[in-house]
XYZ file of C-alpha atoms in Angstrom:
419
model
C 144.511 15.925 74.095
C 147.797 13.837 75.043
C 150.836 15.241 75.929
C 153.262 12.121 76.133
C 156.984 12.662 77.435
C 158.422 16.305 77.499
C 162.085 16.498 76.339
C 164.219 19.015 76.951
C 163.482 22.897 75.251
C 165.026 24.527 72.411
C 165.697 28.270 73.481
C 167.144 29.748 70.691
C 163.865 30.892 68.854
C 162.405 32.201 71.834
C 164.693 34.188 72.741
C 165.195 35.657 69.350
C 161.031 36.160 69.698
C 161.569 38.483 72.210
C 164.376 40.084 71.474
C 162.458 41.132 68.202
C 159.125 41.487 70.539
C 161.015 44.442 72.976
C 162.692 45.753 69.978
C 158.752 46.141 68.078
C 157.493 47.606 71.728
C 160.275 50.247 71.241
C 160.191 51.248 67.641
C 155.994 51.110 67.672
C 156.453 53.024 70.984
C 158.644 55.778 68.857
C 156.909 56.201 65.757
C 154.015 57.098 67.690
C 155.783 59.048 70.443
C 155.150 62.898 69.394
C 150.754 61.617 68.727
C 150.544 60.491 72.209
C 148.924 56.517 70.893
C 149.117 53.471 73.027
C 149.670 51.336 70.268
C 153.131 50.140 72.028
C 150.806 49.579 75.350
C 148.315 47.679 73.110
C 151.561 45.604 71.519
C 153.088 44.428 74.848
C 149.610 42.765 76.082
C 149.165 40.832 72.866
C 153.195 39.610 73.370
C 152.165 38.544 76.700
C 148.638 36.588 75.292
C 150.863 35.282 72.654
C 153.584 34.169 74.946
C 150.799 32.586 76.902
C 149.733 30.828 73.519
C 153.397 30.170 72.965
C 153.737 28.046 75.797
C 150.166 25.962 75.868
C 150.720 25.039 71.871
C 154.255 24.295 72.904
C 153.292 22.198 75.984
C 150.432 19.896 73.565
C 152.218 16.918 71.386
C 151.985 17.882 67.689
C 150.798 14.749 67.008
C 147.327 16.155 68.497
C 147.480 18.566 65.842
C 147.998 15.911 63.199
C 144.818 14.124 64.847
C 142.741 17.461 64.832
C 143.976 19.475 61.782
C 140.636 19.111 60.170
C 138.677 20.625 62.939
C 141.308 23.669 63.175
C 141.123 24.138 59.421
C 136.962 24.356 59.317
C 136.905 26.349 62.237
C 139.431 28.798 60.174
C 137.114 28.444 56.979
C 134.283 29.193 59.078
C 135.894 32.460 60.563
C 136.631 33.430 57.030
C 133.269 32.904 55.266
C 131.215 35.389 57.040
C 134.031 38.314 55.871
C 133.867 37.062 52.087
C 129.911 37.568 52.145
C 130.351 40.728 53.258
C 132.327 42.086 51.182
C 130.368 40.331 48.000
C 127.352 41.785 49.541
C 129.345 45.639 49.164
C 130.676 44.740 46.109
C 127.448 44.060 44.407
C 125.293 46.929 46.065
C 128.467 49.525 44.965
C 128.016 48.289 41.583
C 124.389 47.523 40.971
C 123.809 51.174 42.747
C 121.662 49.713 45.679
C 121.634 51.343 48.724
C 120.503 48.612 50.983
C 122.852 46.007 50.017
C 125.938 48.859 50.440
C 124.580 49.595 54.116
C 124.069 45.709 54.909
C 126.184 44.849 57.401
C 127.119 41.068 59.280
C 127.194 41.547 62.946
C 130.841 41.150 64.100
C 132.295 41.840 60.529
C 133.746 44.899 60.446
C 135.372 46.427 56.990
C 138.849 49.574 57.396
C 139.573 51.236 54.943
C 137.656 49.707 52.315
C 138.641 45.539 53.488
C 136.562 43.518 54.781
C 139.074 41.508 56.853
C 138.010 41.822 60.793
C 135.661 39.870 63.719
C 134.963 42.764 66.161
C 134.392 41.881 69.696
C 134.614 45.377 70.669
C 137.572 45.883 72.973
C 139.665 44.012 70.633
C 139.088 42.670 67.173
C 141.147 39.447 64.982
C 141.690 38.860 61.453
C 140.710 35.442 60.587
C 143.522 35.411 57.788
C 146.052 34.851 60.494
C 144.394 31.876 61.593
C 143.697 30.750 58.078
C 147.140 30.260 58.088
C 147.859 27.856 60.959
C 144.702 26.076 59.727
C 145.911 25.658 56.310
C 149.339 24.579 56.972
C 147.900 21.492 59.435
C 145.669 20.591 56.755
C 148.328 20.682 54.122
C 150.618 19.101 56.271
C 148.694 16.145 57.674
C 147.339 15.254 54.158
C 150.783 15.377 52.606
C 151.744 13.117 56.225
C 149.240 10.733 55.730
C 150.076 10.314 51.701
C 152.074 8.679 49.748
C 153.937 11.237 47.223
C 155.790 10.357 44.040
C 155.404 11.015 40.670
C 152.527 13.506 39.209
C 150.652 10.572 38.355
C 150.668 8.340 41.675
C 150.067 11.711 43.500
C 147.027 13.079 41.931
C 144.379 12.221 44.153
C 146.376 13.761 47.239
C 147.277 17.183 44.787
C 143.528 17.291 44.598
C 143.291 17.384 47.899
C 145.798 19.659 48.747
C 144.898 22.078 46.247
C 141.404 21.892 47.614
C 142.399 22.366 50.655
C 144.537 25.142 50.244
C 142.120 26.895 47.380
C 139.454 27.779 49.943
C 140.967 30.139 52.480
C 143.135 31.797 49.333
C 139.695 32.386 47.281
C 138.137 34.021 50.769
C 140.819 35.909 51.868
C 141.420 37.405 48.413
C 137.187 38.053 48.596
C 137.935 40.487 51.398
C 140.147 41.737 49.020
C 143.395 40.906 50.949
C 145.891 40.043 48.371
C 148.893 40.607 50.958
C 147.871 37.683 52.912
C 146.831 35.570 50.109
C 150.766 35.622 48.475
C 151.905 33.558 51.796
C 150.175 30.554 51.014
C 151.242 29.674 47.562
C 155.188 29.300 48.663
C 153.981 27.756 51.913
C 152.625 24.609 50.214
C 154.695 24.418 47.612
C 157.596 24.053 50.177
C 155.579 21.506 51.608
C 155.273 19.414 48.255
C 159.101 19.636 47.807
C 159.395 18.598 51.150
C 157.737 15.633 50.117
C 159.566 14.796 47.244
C 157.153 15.165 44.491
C 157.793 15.038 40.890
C 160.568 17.755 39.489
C 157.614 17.942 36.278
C 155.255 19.380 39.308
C 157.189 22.253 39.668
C 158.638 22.511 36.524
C 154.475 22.576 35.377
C 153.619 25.271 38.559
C 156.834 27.294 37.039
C 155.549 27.989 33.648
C 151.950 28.559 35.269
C 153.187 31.312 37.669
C 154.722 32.734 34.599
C 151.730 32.848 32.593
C 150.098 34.494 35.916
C 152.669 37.302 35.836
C 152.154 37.472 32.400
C 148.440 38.393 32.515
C 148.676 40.246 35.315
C 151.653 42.627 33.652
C 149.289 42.979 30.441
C 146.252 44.035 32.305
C 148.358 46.744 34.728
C 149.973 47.848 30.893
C 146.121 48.732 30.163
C 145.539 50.185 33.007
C 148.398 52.198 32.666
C 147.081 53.431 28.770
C 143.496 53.331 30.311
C 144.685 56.611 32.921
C 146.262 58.568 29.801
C 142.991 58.348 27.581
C 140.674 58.675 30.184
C 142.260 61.323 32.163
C 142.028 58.483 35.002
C 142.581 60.072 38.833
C 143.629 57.176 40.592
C 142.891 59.041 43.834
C 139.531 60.356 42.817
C 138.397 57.743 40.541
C 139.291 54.274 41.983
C 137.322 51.331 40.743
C 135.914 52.558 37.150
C 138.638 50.075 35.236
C 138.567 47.552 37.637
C 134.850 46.684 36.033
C 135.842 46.468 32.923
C 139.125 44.440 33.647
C 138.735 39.956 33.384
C 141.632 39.664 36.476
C 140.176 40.211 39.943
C 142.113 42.674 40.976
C 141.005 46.086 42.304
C 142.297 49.437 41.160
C 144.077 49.903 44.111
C 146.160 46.633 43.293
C 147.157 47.854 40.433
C 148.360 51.432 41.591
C 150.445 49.779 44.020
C 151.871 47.392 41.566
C 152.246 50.695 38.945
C 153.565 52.701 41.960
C 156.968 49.914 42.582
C 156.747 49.386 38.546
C 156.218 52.661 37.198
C 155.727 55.612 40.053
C 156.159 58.192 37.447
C 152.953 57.134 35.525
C 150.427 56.701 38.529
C 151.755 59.416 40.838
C 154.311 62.159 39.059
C 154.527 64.152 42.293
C 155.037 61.396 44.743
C 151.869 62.291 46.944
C 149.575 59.253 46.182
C 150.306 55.951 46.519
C 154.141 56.177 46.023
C 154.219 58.751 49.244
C 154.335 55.926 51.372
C 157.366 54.019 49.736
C 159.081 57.425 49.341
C 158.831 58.005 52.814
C 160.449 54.826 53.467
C 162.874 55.032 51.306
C 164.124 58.523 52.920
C 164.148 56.993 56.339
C 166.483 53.608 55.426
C 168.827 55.777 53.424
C 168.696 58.599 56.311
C 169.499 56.153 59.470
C 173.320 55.548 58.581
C 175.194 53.176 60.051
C 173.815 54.074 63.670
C 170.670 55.546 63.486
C 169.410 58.609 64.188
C 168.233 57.516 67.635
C 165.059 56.128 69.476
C 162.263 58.830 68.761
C 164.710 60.891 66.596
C 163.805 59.813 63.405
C 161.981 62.459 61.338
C 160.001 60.435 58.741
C 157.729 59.530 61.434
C 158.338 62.171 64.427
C 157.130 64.577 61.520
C 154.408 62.624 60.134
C 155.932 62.339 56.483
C 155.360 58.139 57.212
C 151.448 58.745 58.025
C 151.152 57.418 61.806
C 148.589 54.374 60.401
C 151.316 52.386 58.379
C 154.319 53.784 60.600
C 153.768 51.287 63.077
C 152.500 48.071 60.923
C 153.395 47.709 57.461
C 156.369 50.219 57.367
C 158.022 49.274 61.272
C 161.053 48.677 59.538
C 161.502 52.122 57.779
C 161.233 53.335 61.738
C 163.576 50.812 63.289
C 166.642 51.373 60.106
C 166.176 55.357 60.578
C 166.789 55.250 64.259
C 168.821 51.974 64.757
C 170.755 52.577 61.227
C 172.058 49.769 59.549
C 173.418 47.893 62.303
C 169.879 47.721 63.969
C 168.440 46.547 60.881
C 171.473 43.714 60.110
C 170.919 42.800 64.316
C 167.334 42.295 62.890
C 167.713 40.471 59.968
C 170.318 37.880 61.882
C 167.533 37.586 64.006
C 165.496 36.764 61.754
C 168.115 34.797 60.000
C 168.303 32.500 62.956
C 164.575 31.944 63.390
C 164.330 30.399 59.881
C 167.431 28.742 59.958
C 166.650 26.656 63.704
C 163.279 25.995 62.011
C 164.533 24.066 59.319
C 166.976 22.442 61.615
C 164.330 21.839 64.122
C 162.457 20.324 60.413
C 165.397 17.678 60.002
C 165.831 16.425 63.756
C 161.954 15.329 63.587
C 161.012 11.769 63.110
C 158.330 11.665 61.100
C 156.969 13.399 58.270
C 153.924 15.798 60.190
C 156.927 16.832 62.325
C 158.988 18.185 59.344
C 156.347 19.341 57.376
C 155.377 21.855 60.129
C 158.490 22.722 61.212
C 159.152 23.865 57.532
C 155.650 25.469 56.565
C 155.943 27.562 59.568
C 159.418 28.370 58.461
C 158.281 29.765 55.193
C 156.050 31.295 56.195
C 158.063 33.578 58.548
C 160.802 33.492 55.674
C 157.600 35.001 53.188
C 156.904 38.079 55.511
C 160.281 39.071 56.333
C 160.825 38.969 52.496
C 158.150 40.761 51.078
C 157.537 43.118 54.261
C 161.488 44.529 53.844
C 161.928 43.879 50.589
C 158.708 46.707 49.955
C 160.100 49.027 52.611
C 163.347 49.427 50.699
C 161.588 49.073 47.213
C 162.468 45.774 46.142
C 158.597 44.315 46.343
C 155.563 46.275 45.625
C 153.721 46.964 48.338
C 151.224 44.404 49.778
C 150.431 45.066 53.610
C 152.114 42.243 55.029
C 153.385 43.027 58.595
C 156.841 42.035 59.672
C 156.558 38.983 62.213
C 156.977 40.456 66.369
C 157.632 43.948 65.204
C 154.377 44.808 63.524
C 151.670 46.290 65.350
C 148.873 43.750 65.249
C 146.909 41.634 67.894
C 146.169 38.476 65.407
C 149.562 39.100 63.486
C 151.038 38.733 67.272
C 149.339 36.022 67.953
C 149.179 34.149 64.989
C 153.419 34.417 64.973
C 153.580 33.065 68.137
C 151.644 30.564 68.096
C 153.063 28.956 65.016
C 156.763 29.310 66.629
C 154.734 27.228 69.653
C 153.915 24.407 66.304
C 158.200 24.538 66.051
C 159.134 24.558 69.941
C 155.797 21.369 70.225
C 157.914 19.488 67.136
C 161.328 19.724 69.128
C 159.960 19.011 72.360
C 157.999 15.817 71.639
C 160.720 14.541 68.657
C 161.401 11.129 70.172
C 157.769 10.596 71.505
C 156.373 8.196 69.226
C 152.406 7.415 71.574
């Protein structure tokens, strides 16, 4: 590990990171307020690990990380594997009907709420996903360094490679199933190609394949749909009987939560299944007003109507717009705003490729959570579990943020050291 010459800091992400850190401690702090949890307690010591992390991947040249991407990607891989075996292992015994493969367990691997997508060490536990993702993007990003890109043709032994490379950890992580985390990988390297200047056909090709994906996916949730009405299908009770029959791997739940942003009125009428949640949501953003309600006032959560478990993760932001009101959430958003935006800048001050290509993955993929994490709080996405970056309860999510603004802060710091 080399350091080589320090240069002066850039302070304008971190102290957006924890402005958006205190305000997460606050708003985690409230939702749970009238339950009496120390999530909030739990959330300030993984922004002090991860402000520890922070600084060390900060301090370390990112040109070590070009050297060493391939040992942080199989060590990622390797994380992952043991969670997609597990949940095969389930899968198989729940539909073969055998008892001993259902109770088999991996030691360490430890499955909530029907996901497979945890390493328990007891006092605390990580999601491998989250480090899939800094993995990943140093692979992808020291290939695509180390290539020369140009047309479709010239690049096709490095697209190989990339898509190998970037196939892997998406084919685990959706094993567990975890399609939430599996959606931030696709833009990621495809940012990363454009980056690099490959051929306008690429994309143009990738286009009309991400169509045909949508396609298939709206046909089979369009039989689900006229699979409920004949079969009197529960999706609450009977979860998983059309998910057998279906060719896309994608579990029943999937598709209710697709149906429930598409078409609420055809898998929950009465709003108490799987569209209670975005309901919920939707009272508190339209309920906070310009000002809020204020800290610990806001009912969706002080009464429990925005169930205590997604309150503080998936649906902070319902929380922090019903308190804070709209001017909280635009103060958020700019934050935000300004995080992506000194990324990319960071992106064009670096001198060589590596440099730029992590600045801008790590931008994305900030840019791909704030995006889908809002945009299903306020019912513009369906809903897919991704966490909203420093205001999310989460020890990996935490962690895993952090450490790839430390990639960012590492590219600024060491821009004109060429060793």
């Amino acid at each position: 590990m080399h350091f080589g010459e320090e240069h002066r800091s850039d302070w304008i992400s971190p102290i957006c990171m924890a402005i958006l850190g205190v305000m997460g401690v606050f708003f985690i702090y409230s939702a749970q307020k009238y339950l009496g949890g120390g999530a909030w307690k739990m959330q300030i010591l993984w922004l002090v690990i991860g402000a520890v992390a922070y600084t060390v991947v900060s301090l370390v040249n990112y040109k070590f990380y070009l050297e060493n991407a391939h040992i942080f990607y199989w060590a990622s891989v390797a994380l992952l594997a043991p969670l997609a075996l597990q949940a095969i292992i389930y899968d198989v015994g729940s539909s073969q009907g055998i008892a001993a493969l259902k109770s088999f367990k991996i030691p360490l691997v430890e499955t909530r709420w029907g996901s497979t997508r945890w390493i328990d060490f007891g006092p605390m536990s990580i999601q491998p996903s989250e480090i899939a993702k800094i993995g990943a993007l140093m692979m992808v990003a020291s290939l695509l360094a180390r290539s020369e890109v140009g047309t479709f043709r010239e690049s096709i032994k490095v697209l190989i490679k990339v898509g190998i490379a970037f196939s892997i950890p998406v084919f685990l992580i959706f094993l567990q199933p975890d399609l939430g985390s599996s959606l931030v990988f696709p833009p990621m390297v495809f940012s990363l190609l454009y980056v690099s200047k490959l051929s306008e056909k690429f994309f143009a090709t990738v286009f009309g394949l991400f169509l045909l994906a949508v396609a298939l996916v709206a046909v089979d949730v369009y039989r689900y749909q006229d699979f409920m009405k004949e079969n009197g299908y529960d999706p609450l009770r009977d979860t998983g009987r059309y998910e057998e029959q279906s060719l896309l791997p994608l579990k029943d739940y999937q598709r209710n939560r697709i149906l429930a942003f598409a078409a609420p009125s055809v898998v929950d009428p009465r709003g108490t299944g799987v569209a209670w949640n975005l309901n919920q949501s939707l009272y508190a953003v339209a309920g906070g007003g310009l000002t809020g309600k204020g800290l610990g006032e806001g009912t969706q959560a002080k009464l429990g109507y925005l169930p205590p478990t997604v309150a503080t993760n998936d649906f902070i932001f319902a929380v922090l717009a019903e308190e804070s009101g709209y001017v909280g959430a635009l103060i958020v958003l700019t934050l935000f705003f300004v995080l992506v935006a000194n990324g990319i800048r960071i992106a064009g001050m670096s001198r060589d490729r590596f440099g730029a290509l992590l600045a801008v993955g790590v931008s994305v993929i900030l840019m791909i959570h704030v995006f889908i994490n809002i945009g299903m709080t306020i019912g513009l996405m369906p809903i897919t579990g991704l966490p909203l970056p420093f205001l999310s309860y989460g020890g990996s999510f935490v962690l895993s943020c952090c450490i790839l603004q430390g990639l960012i802060q590492s590219v600024y710091r060491y821009r004109r050291d060429f060793s």
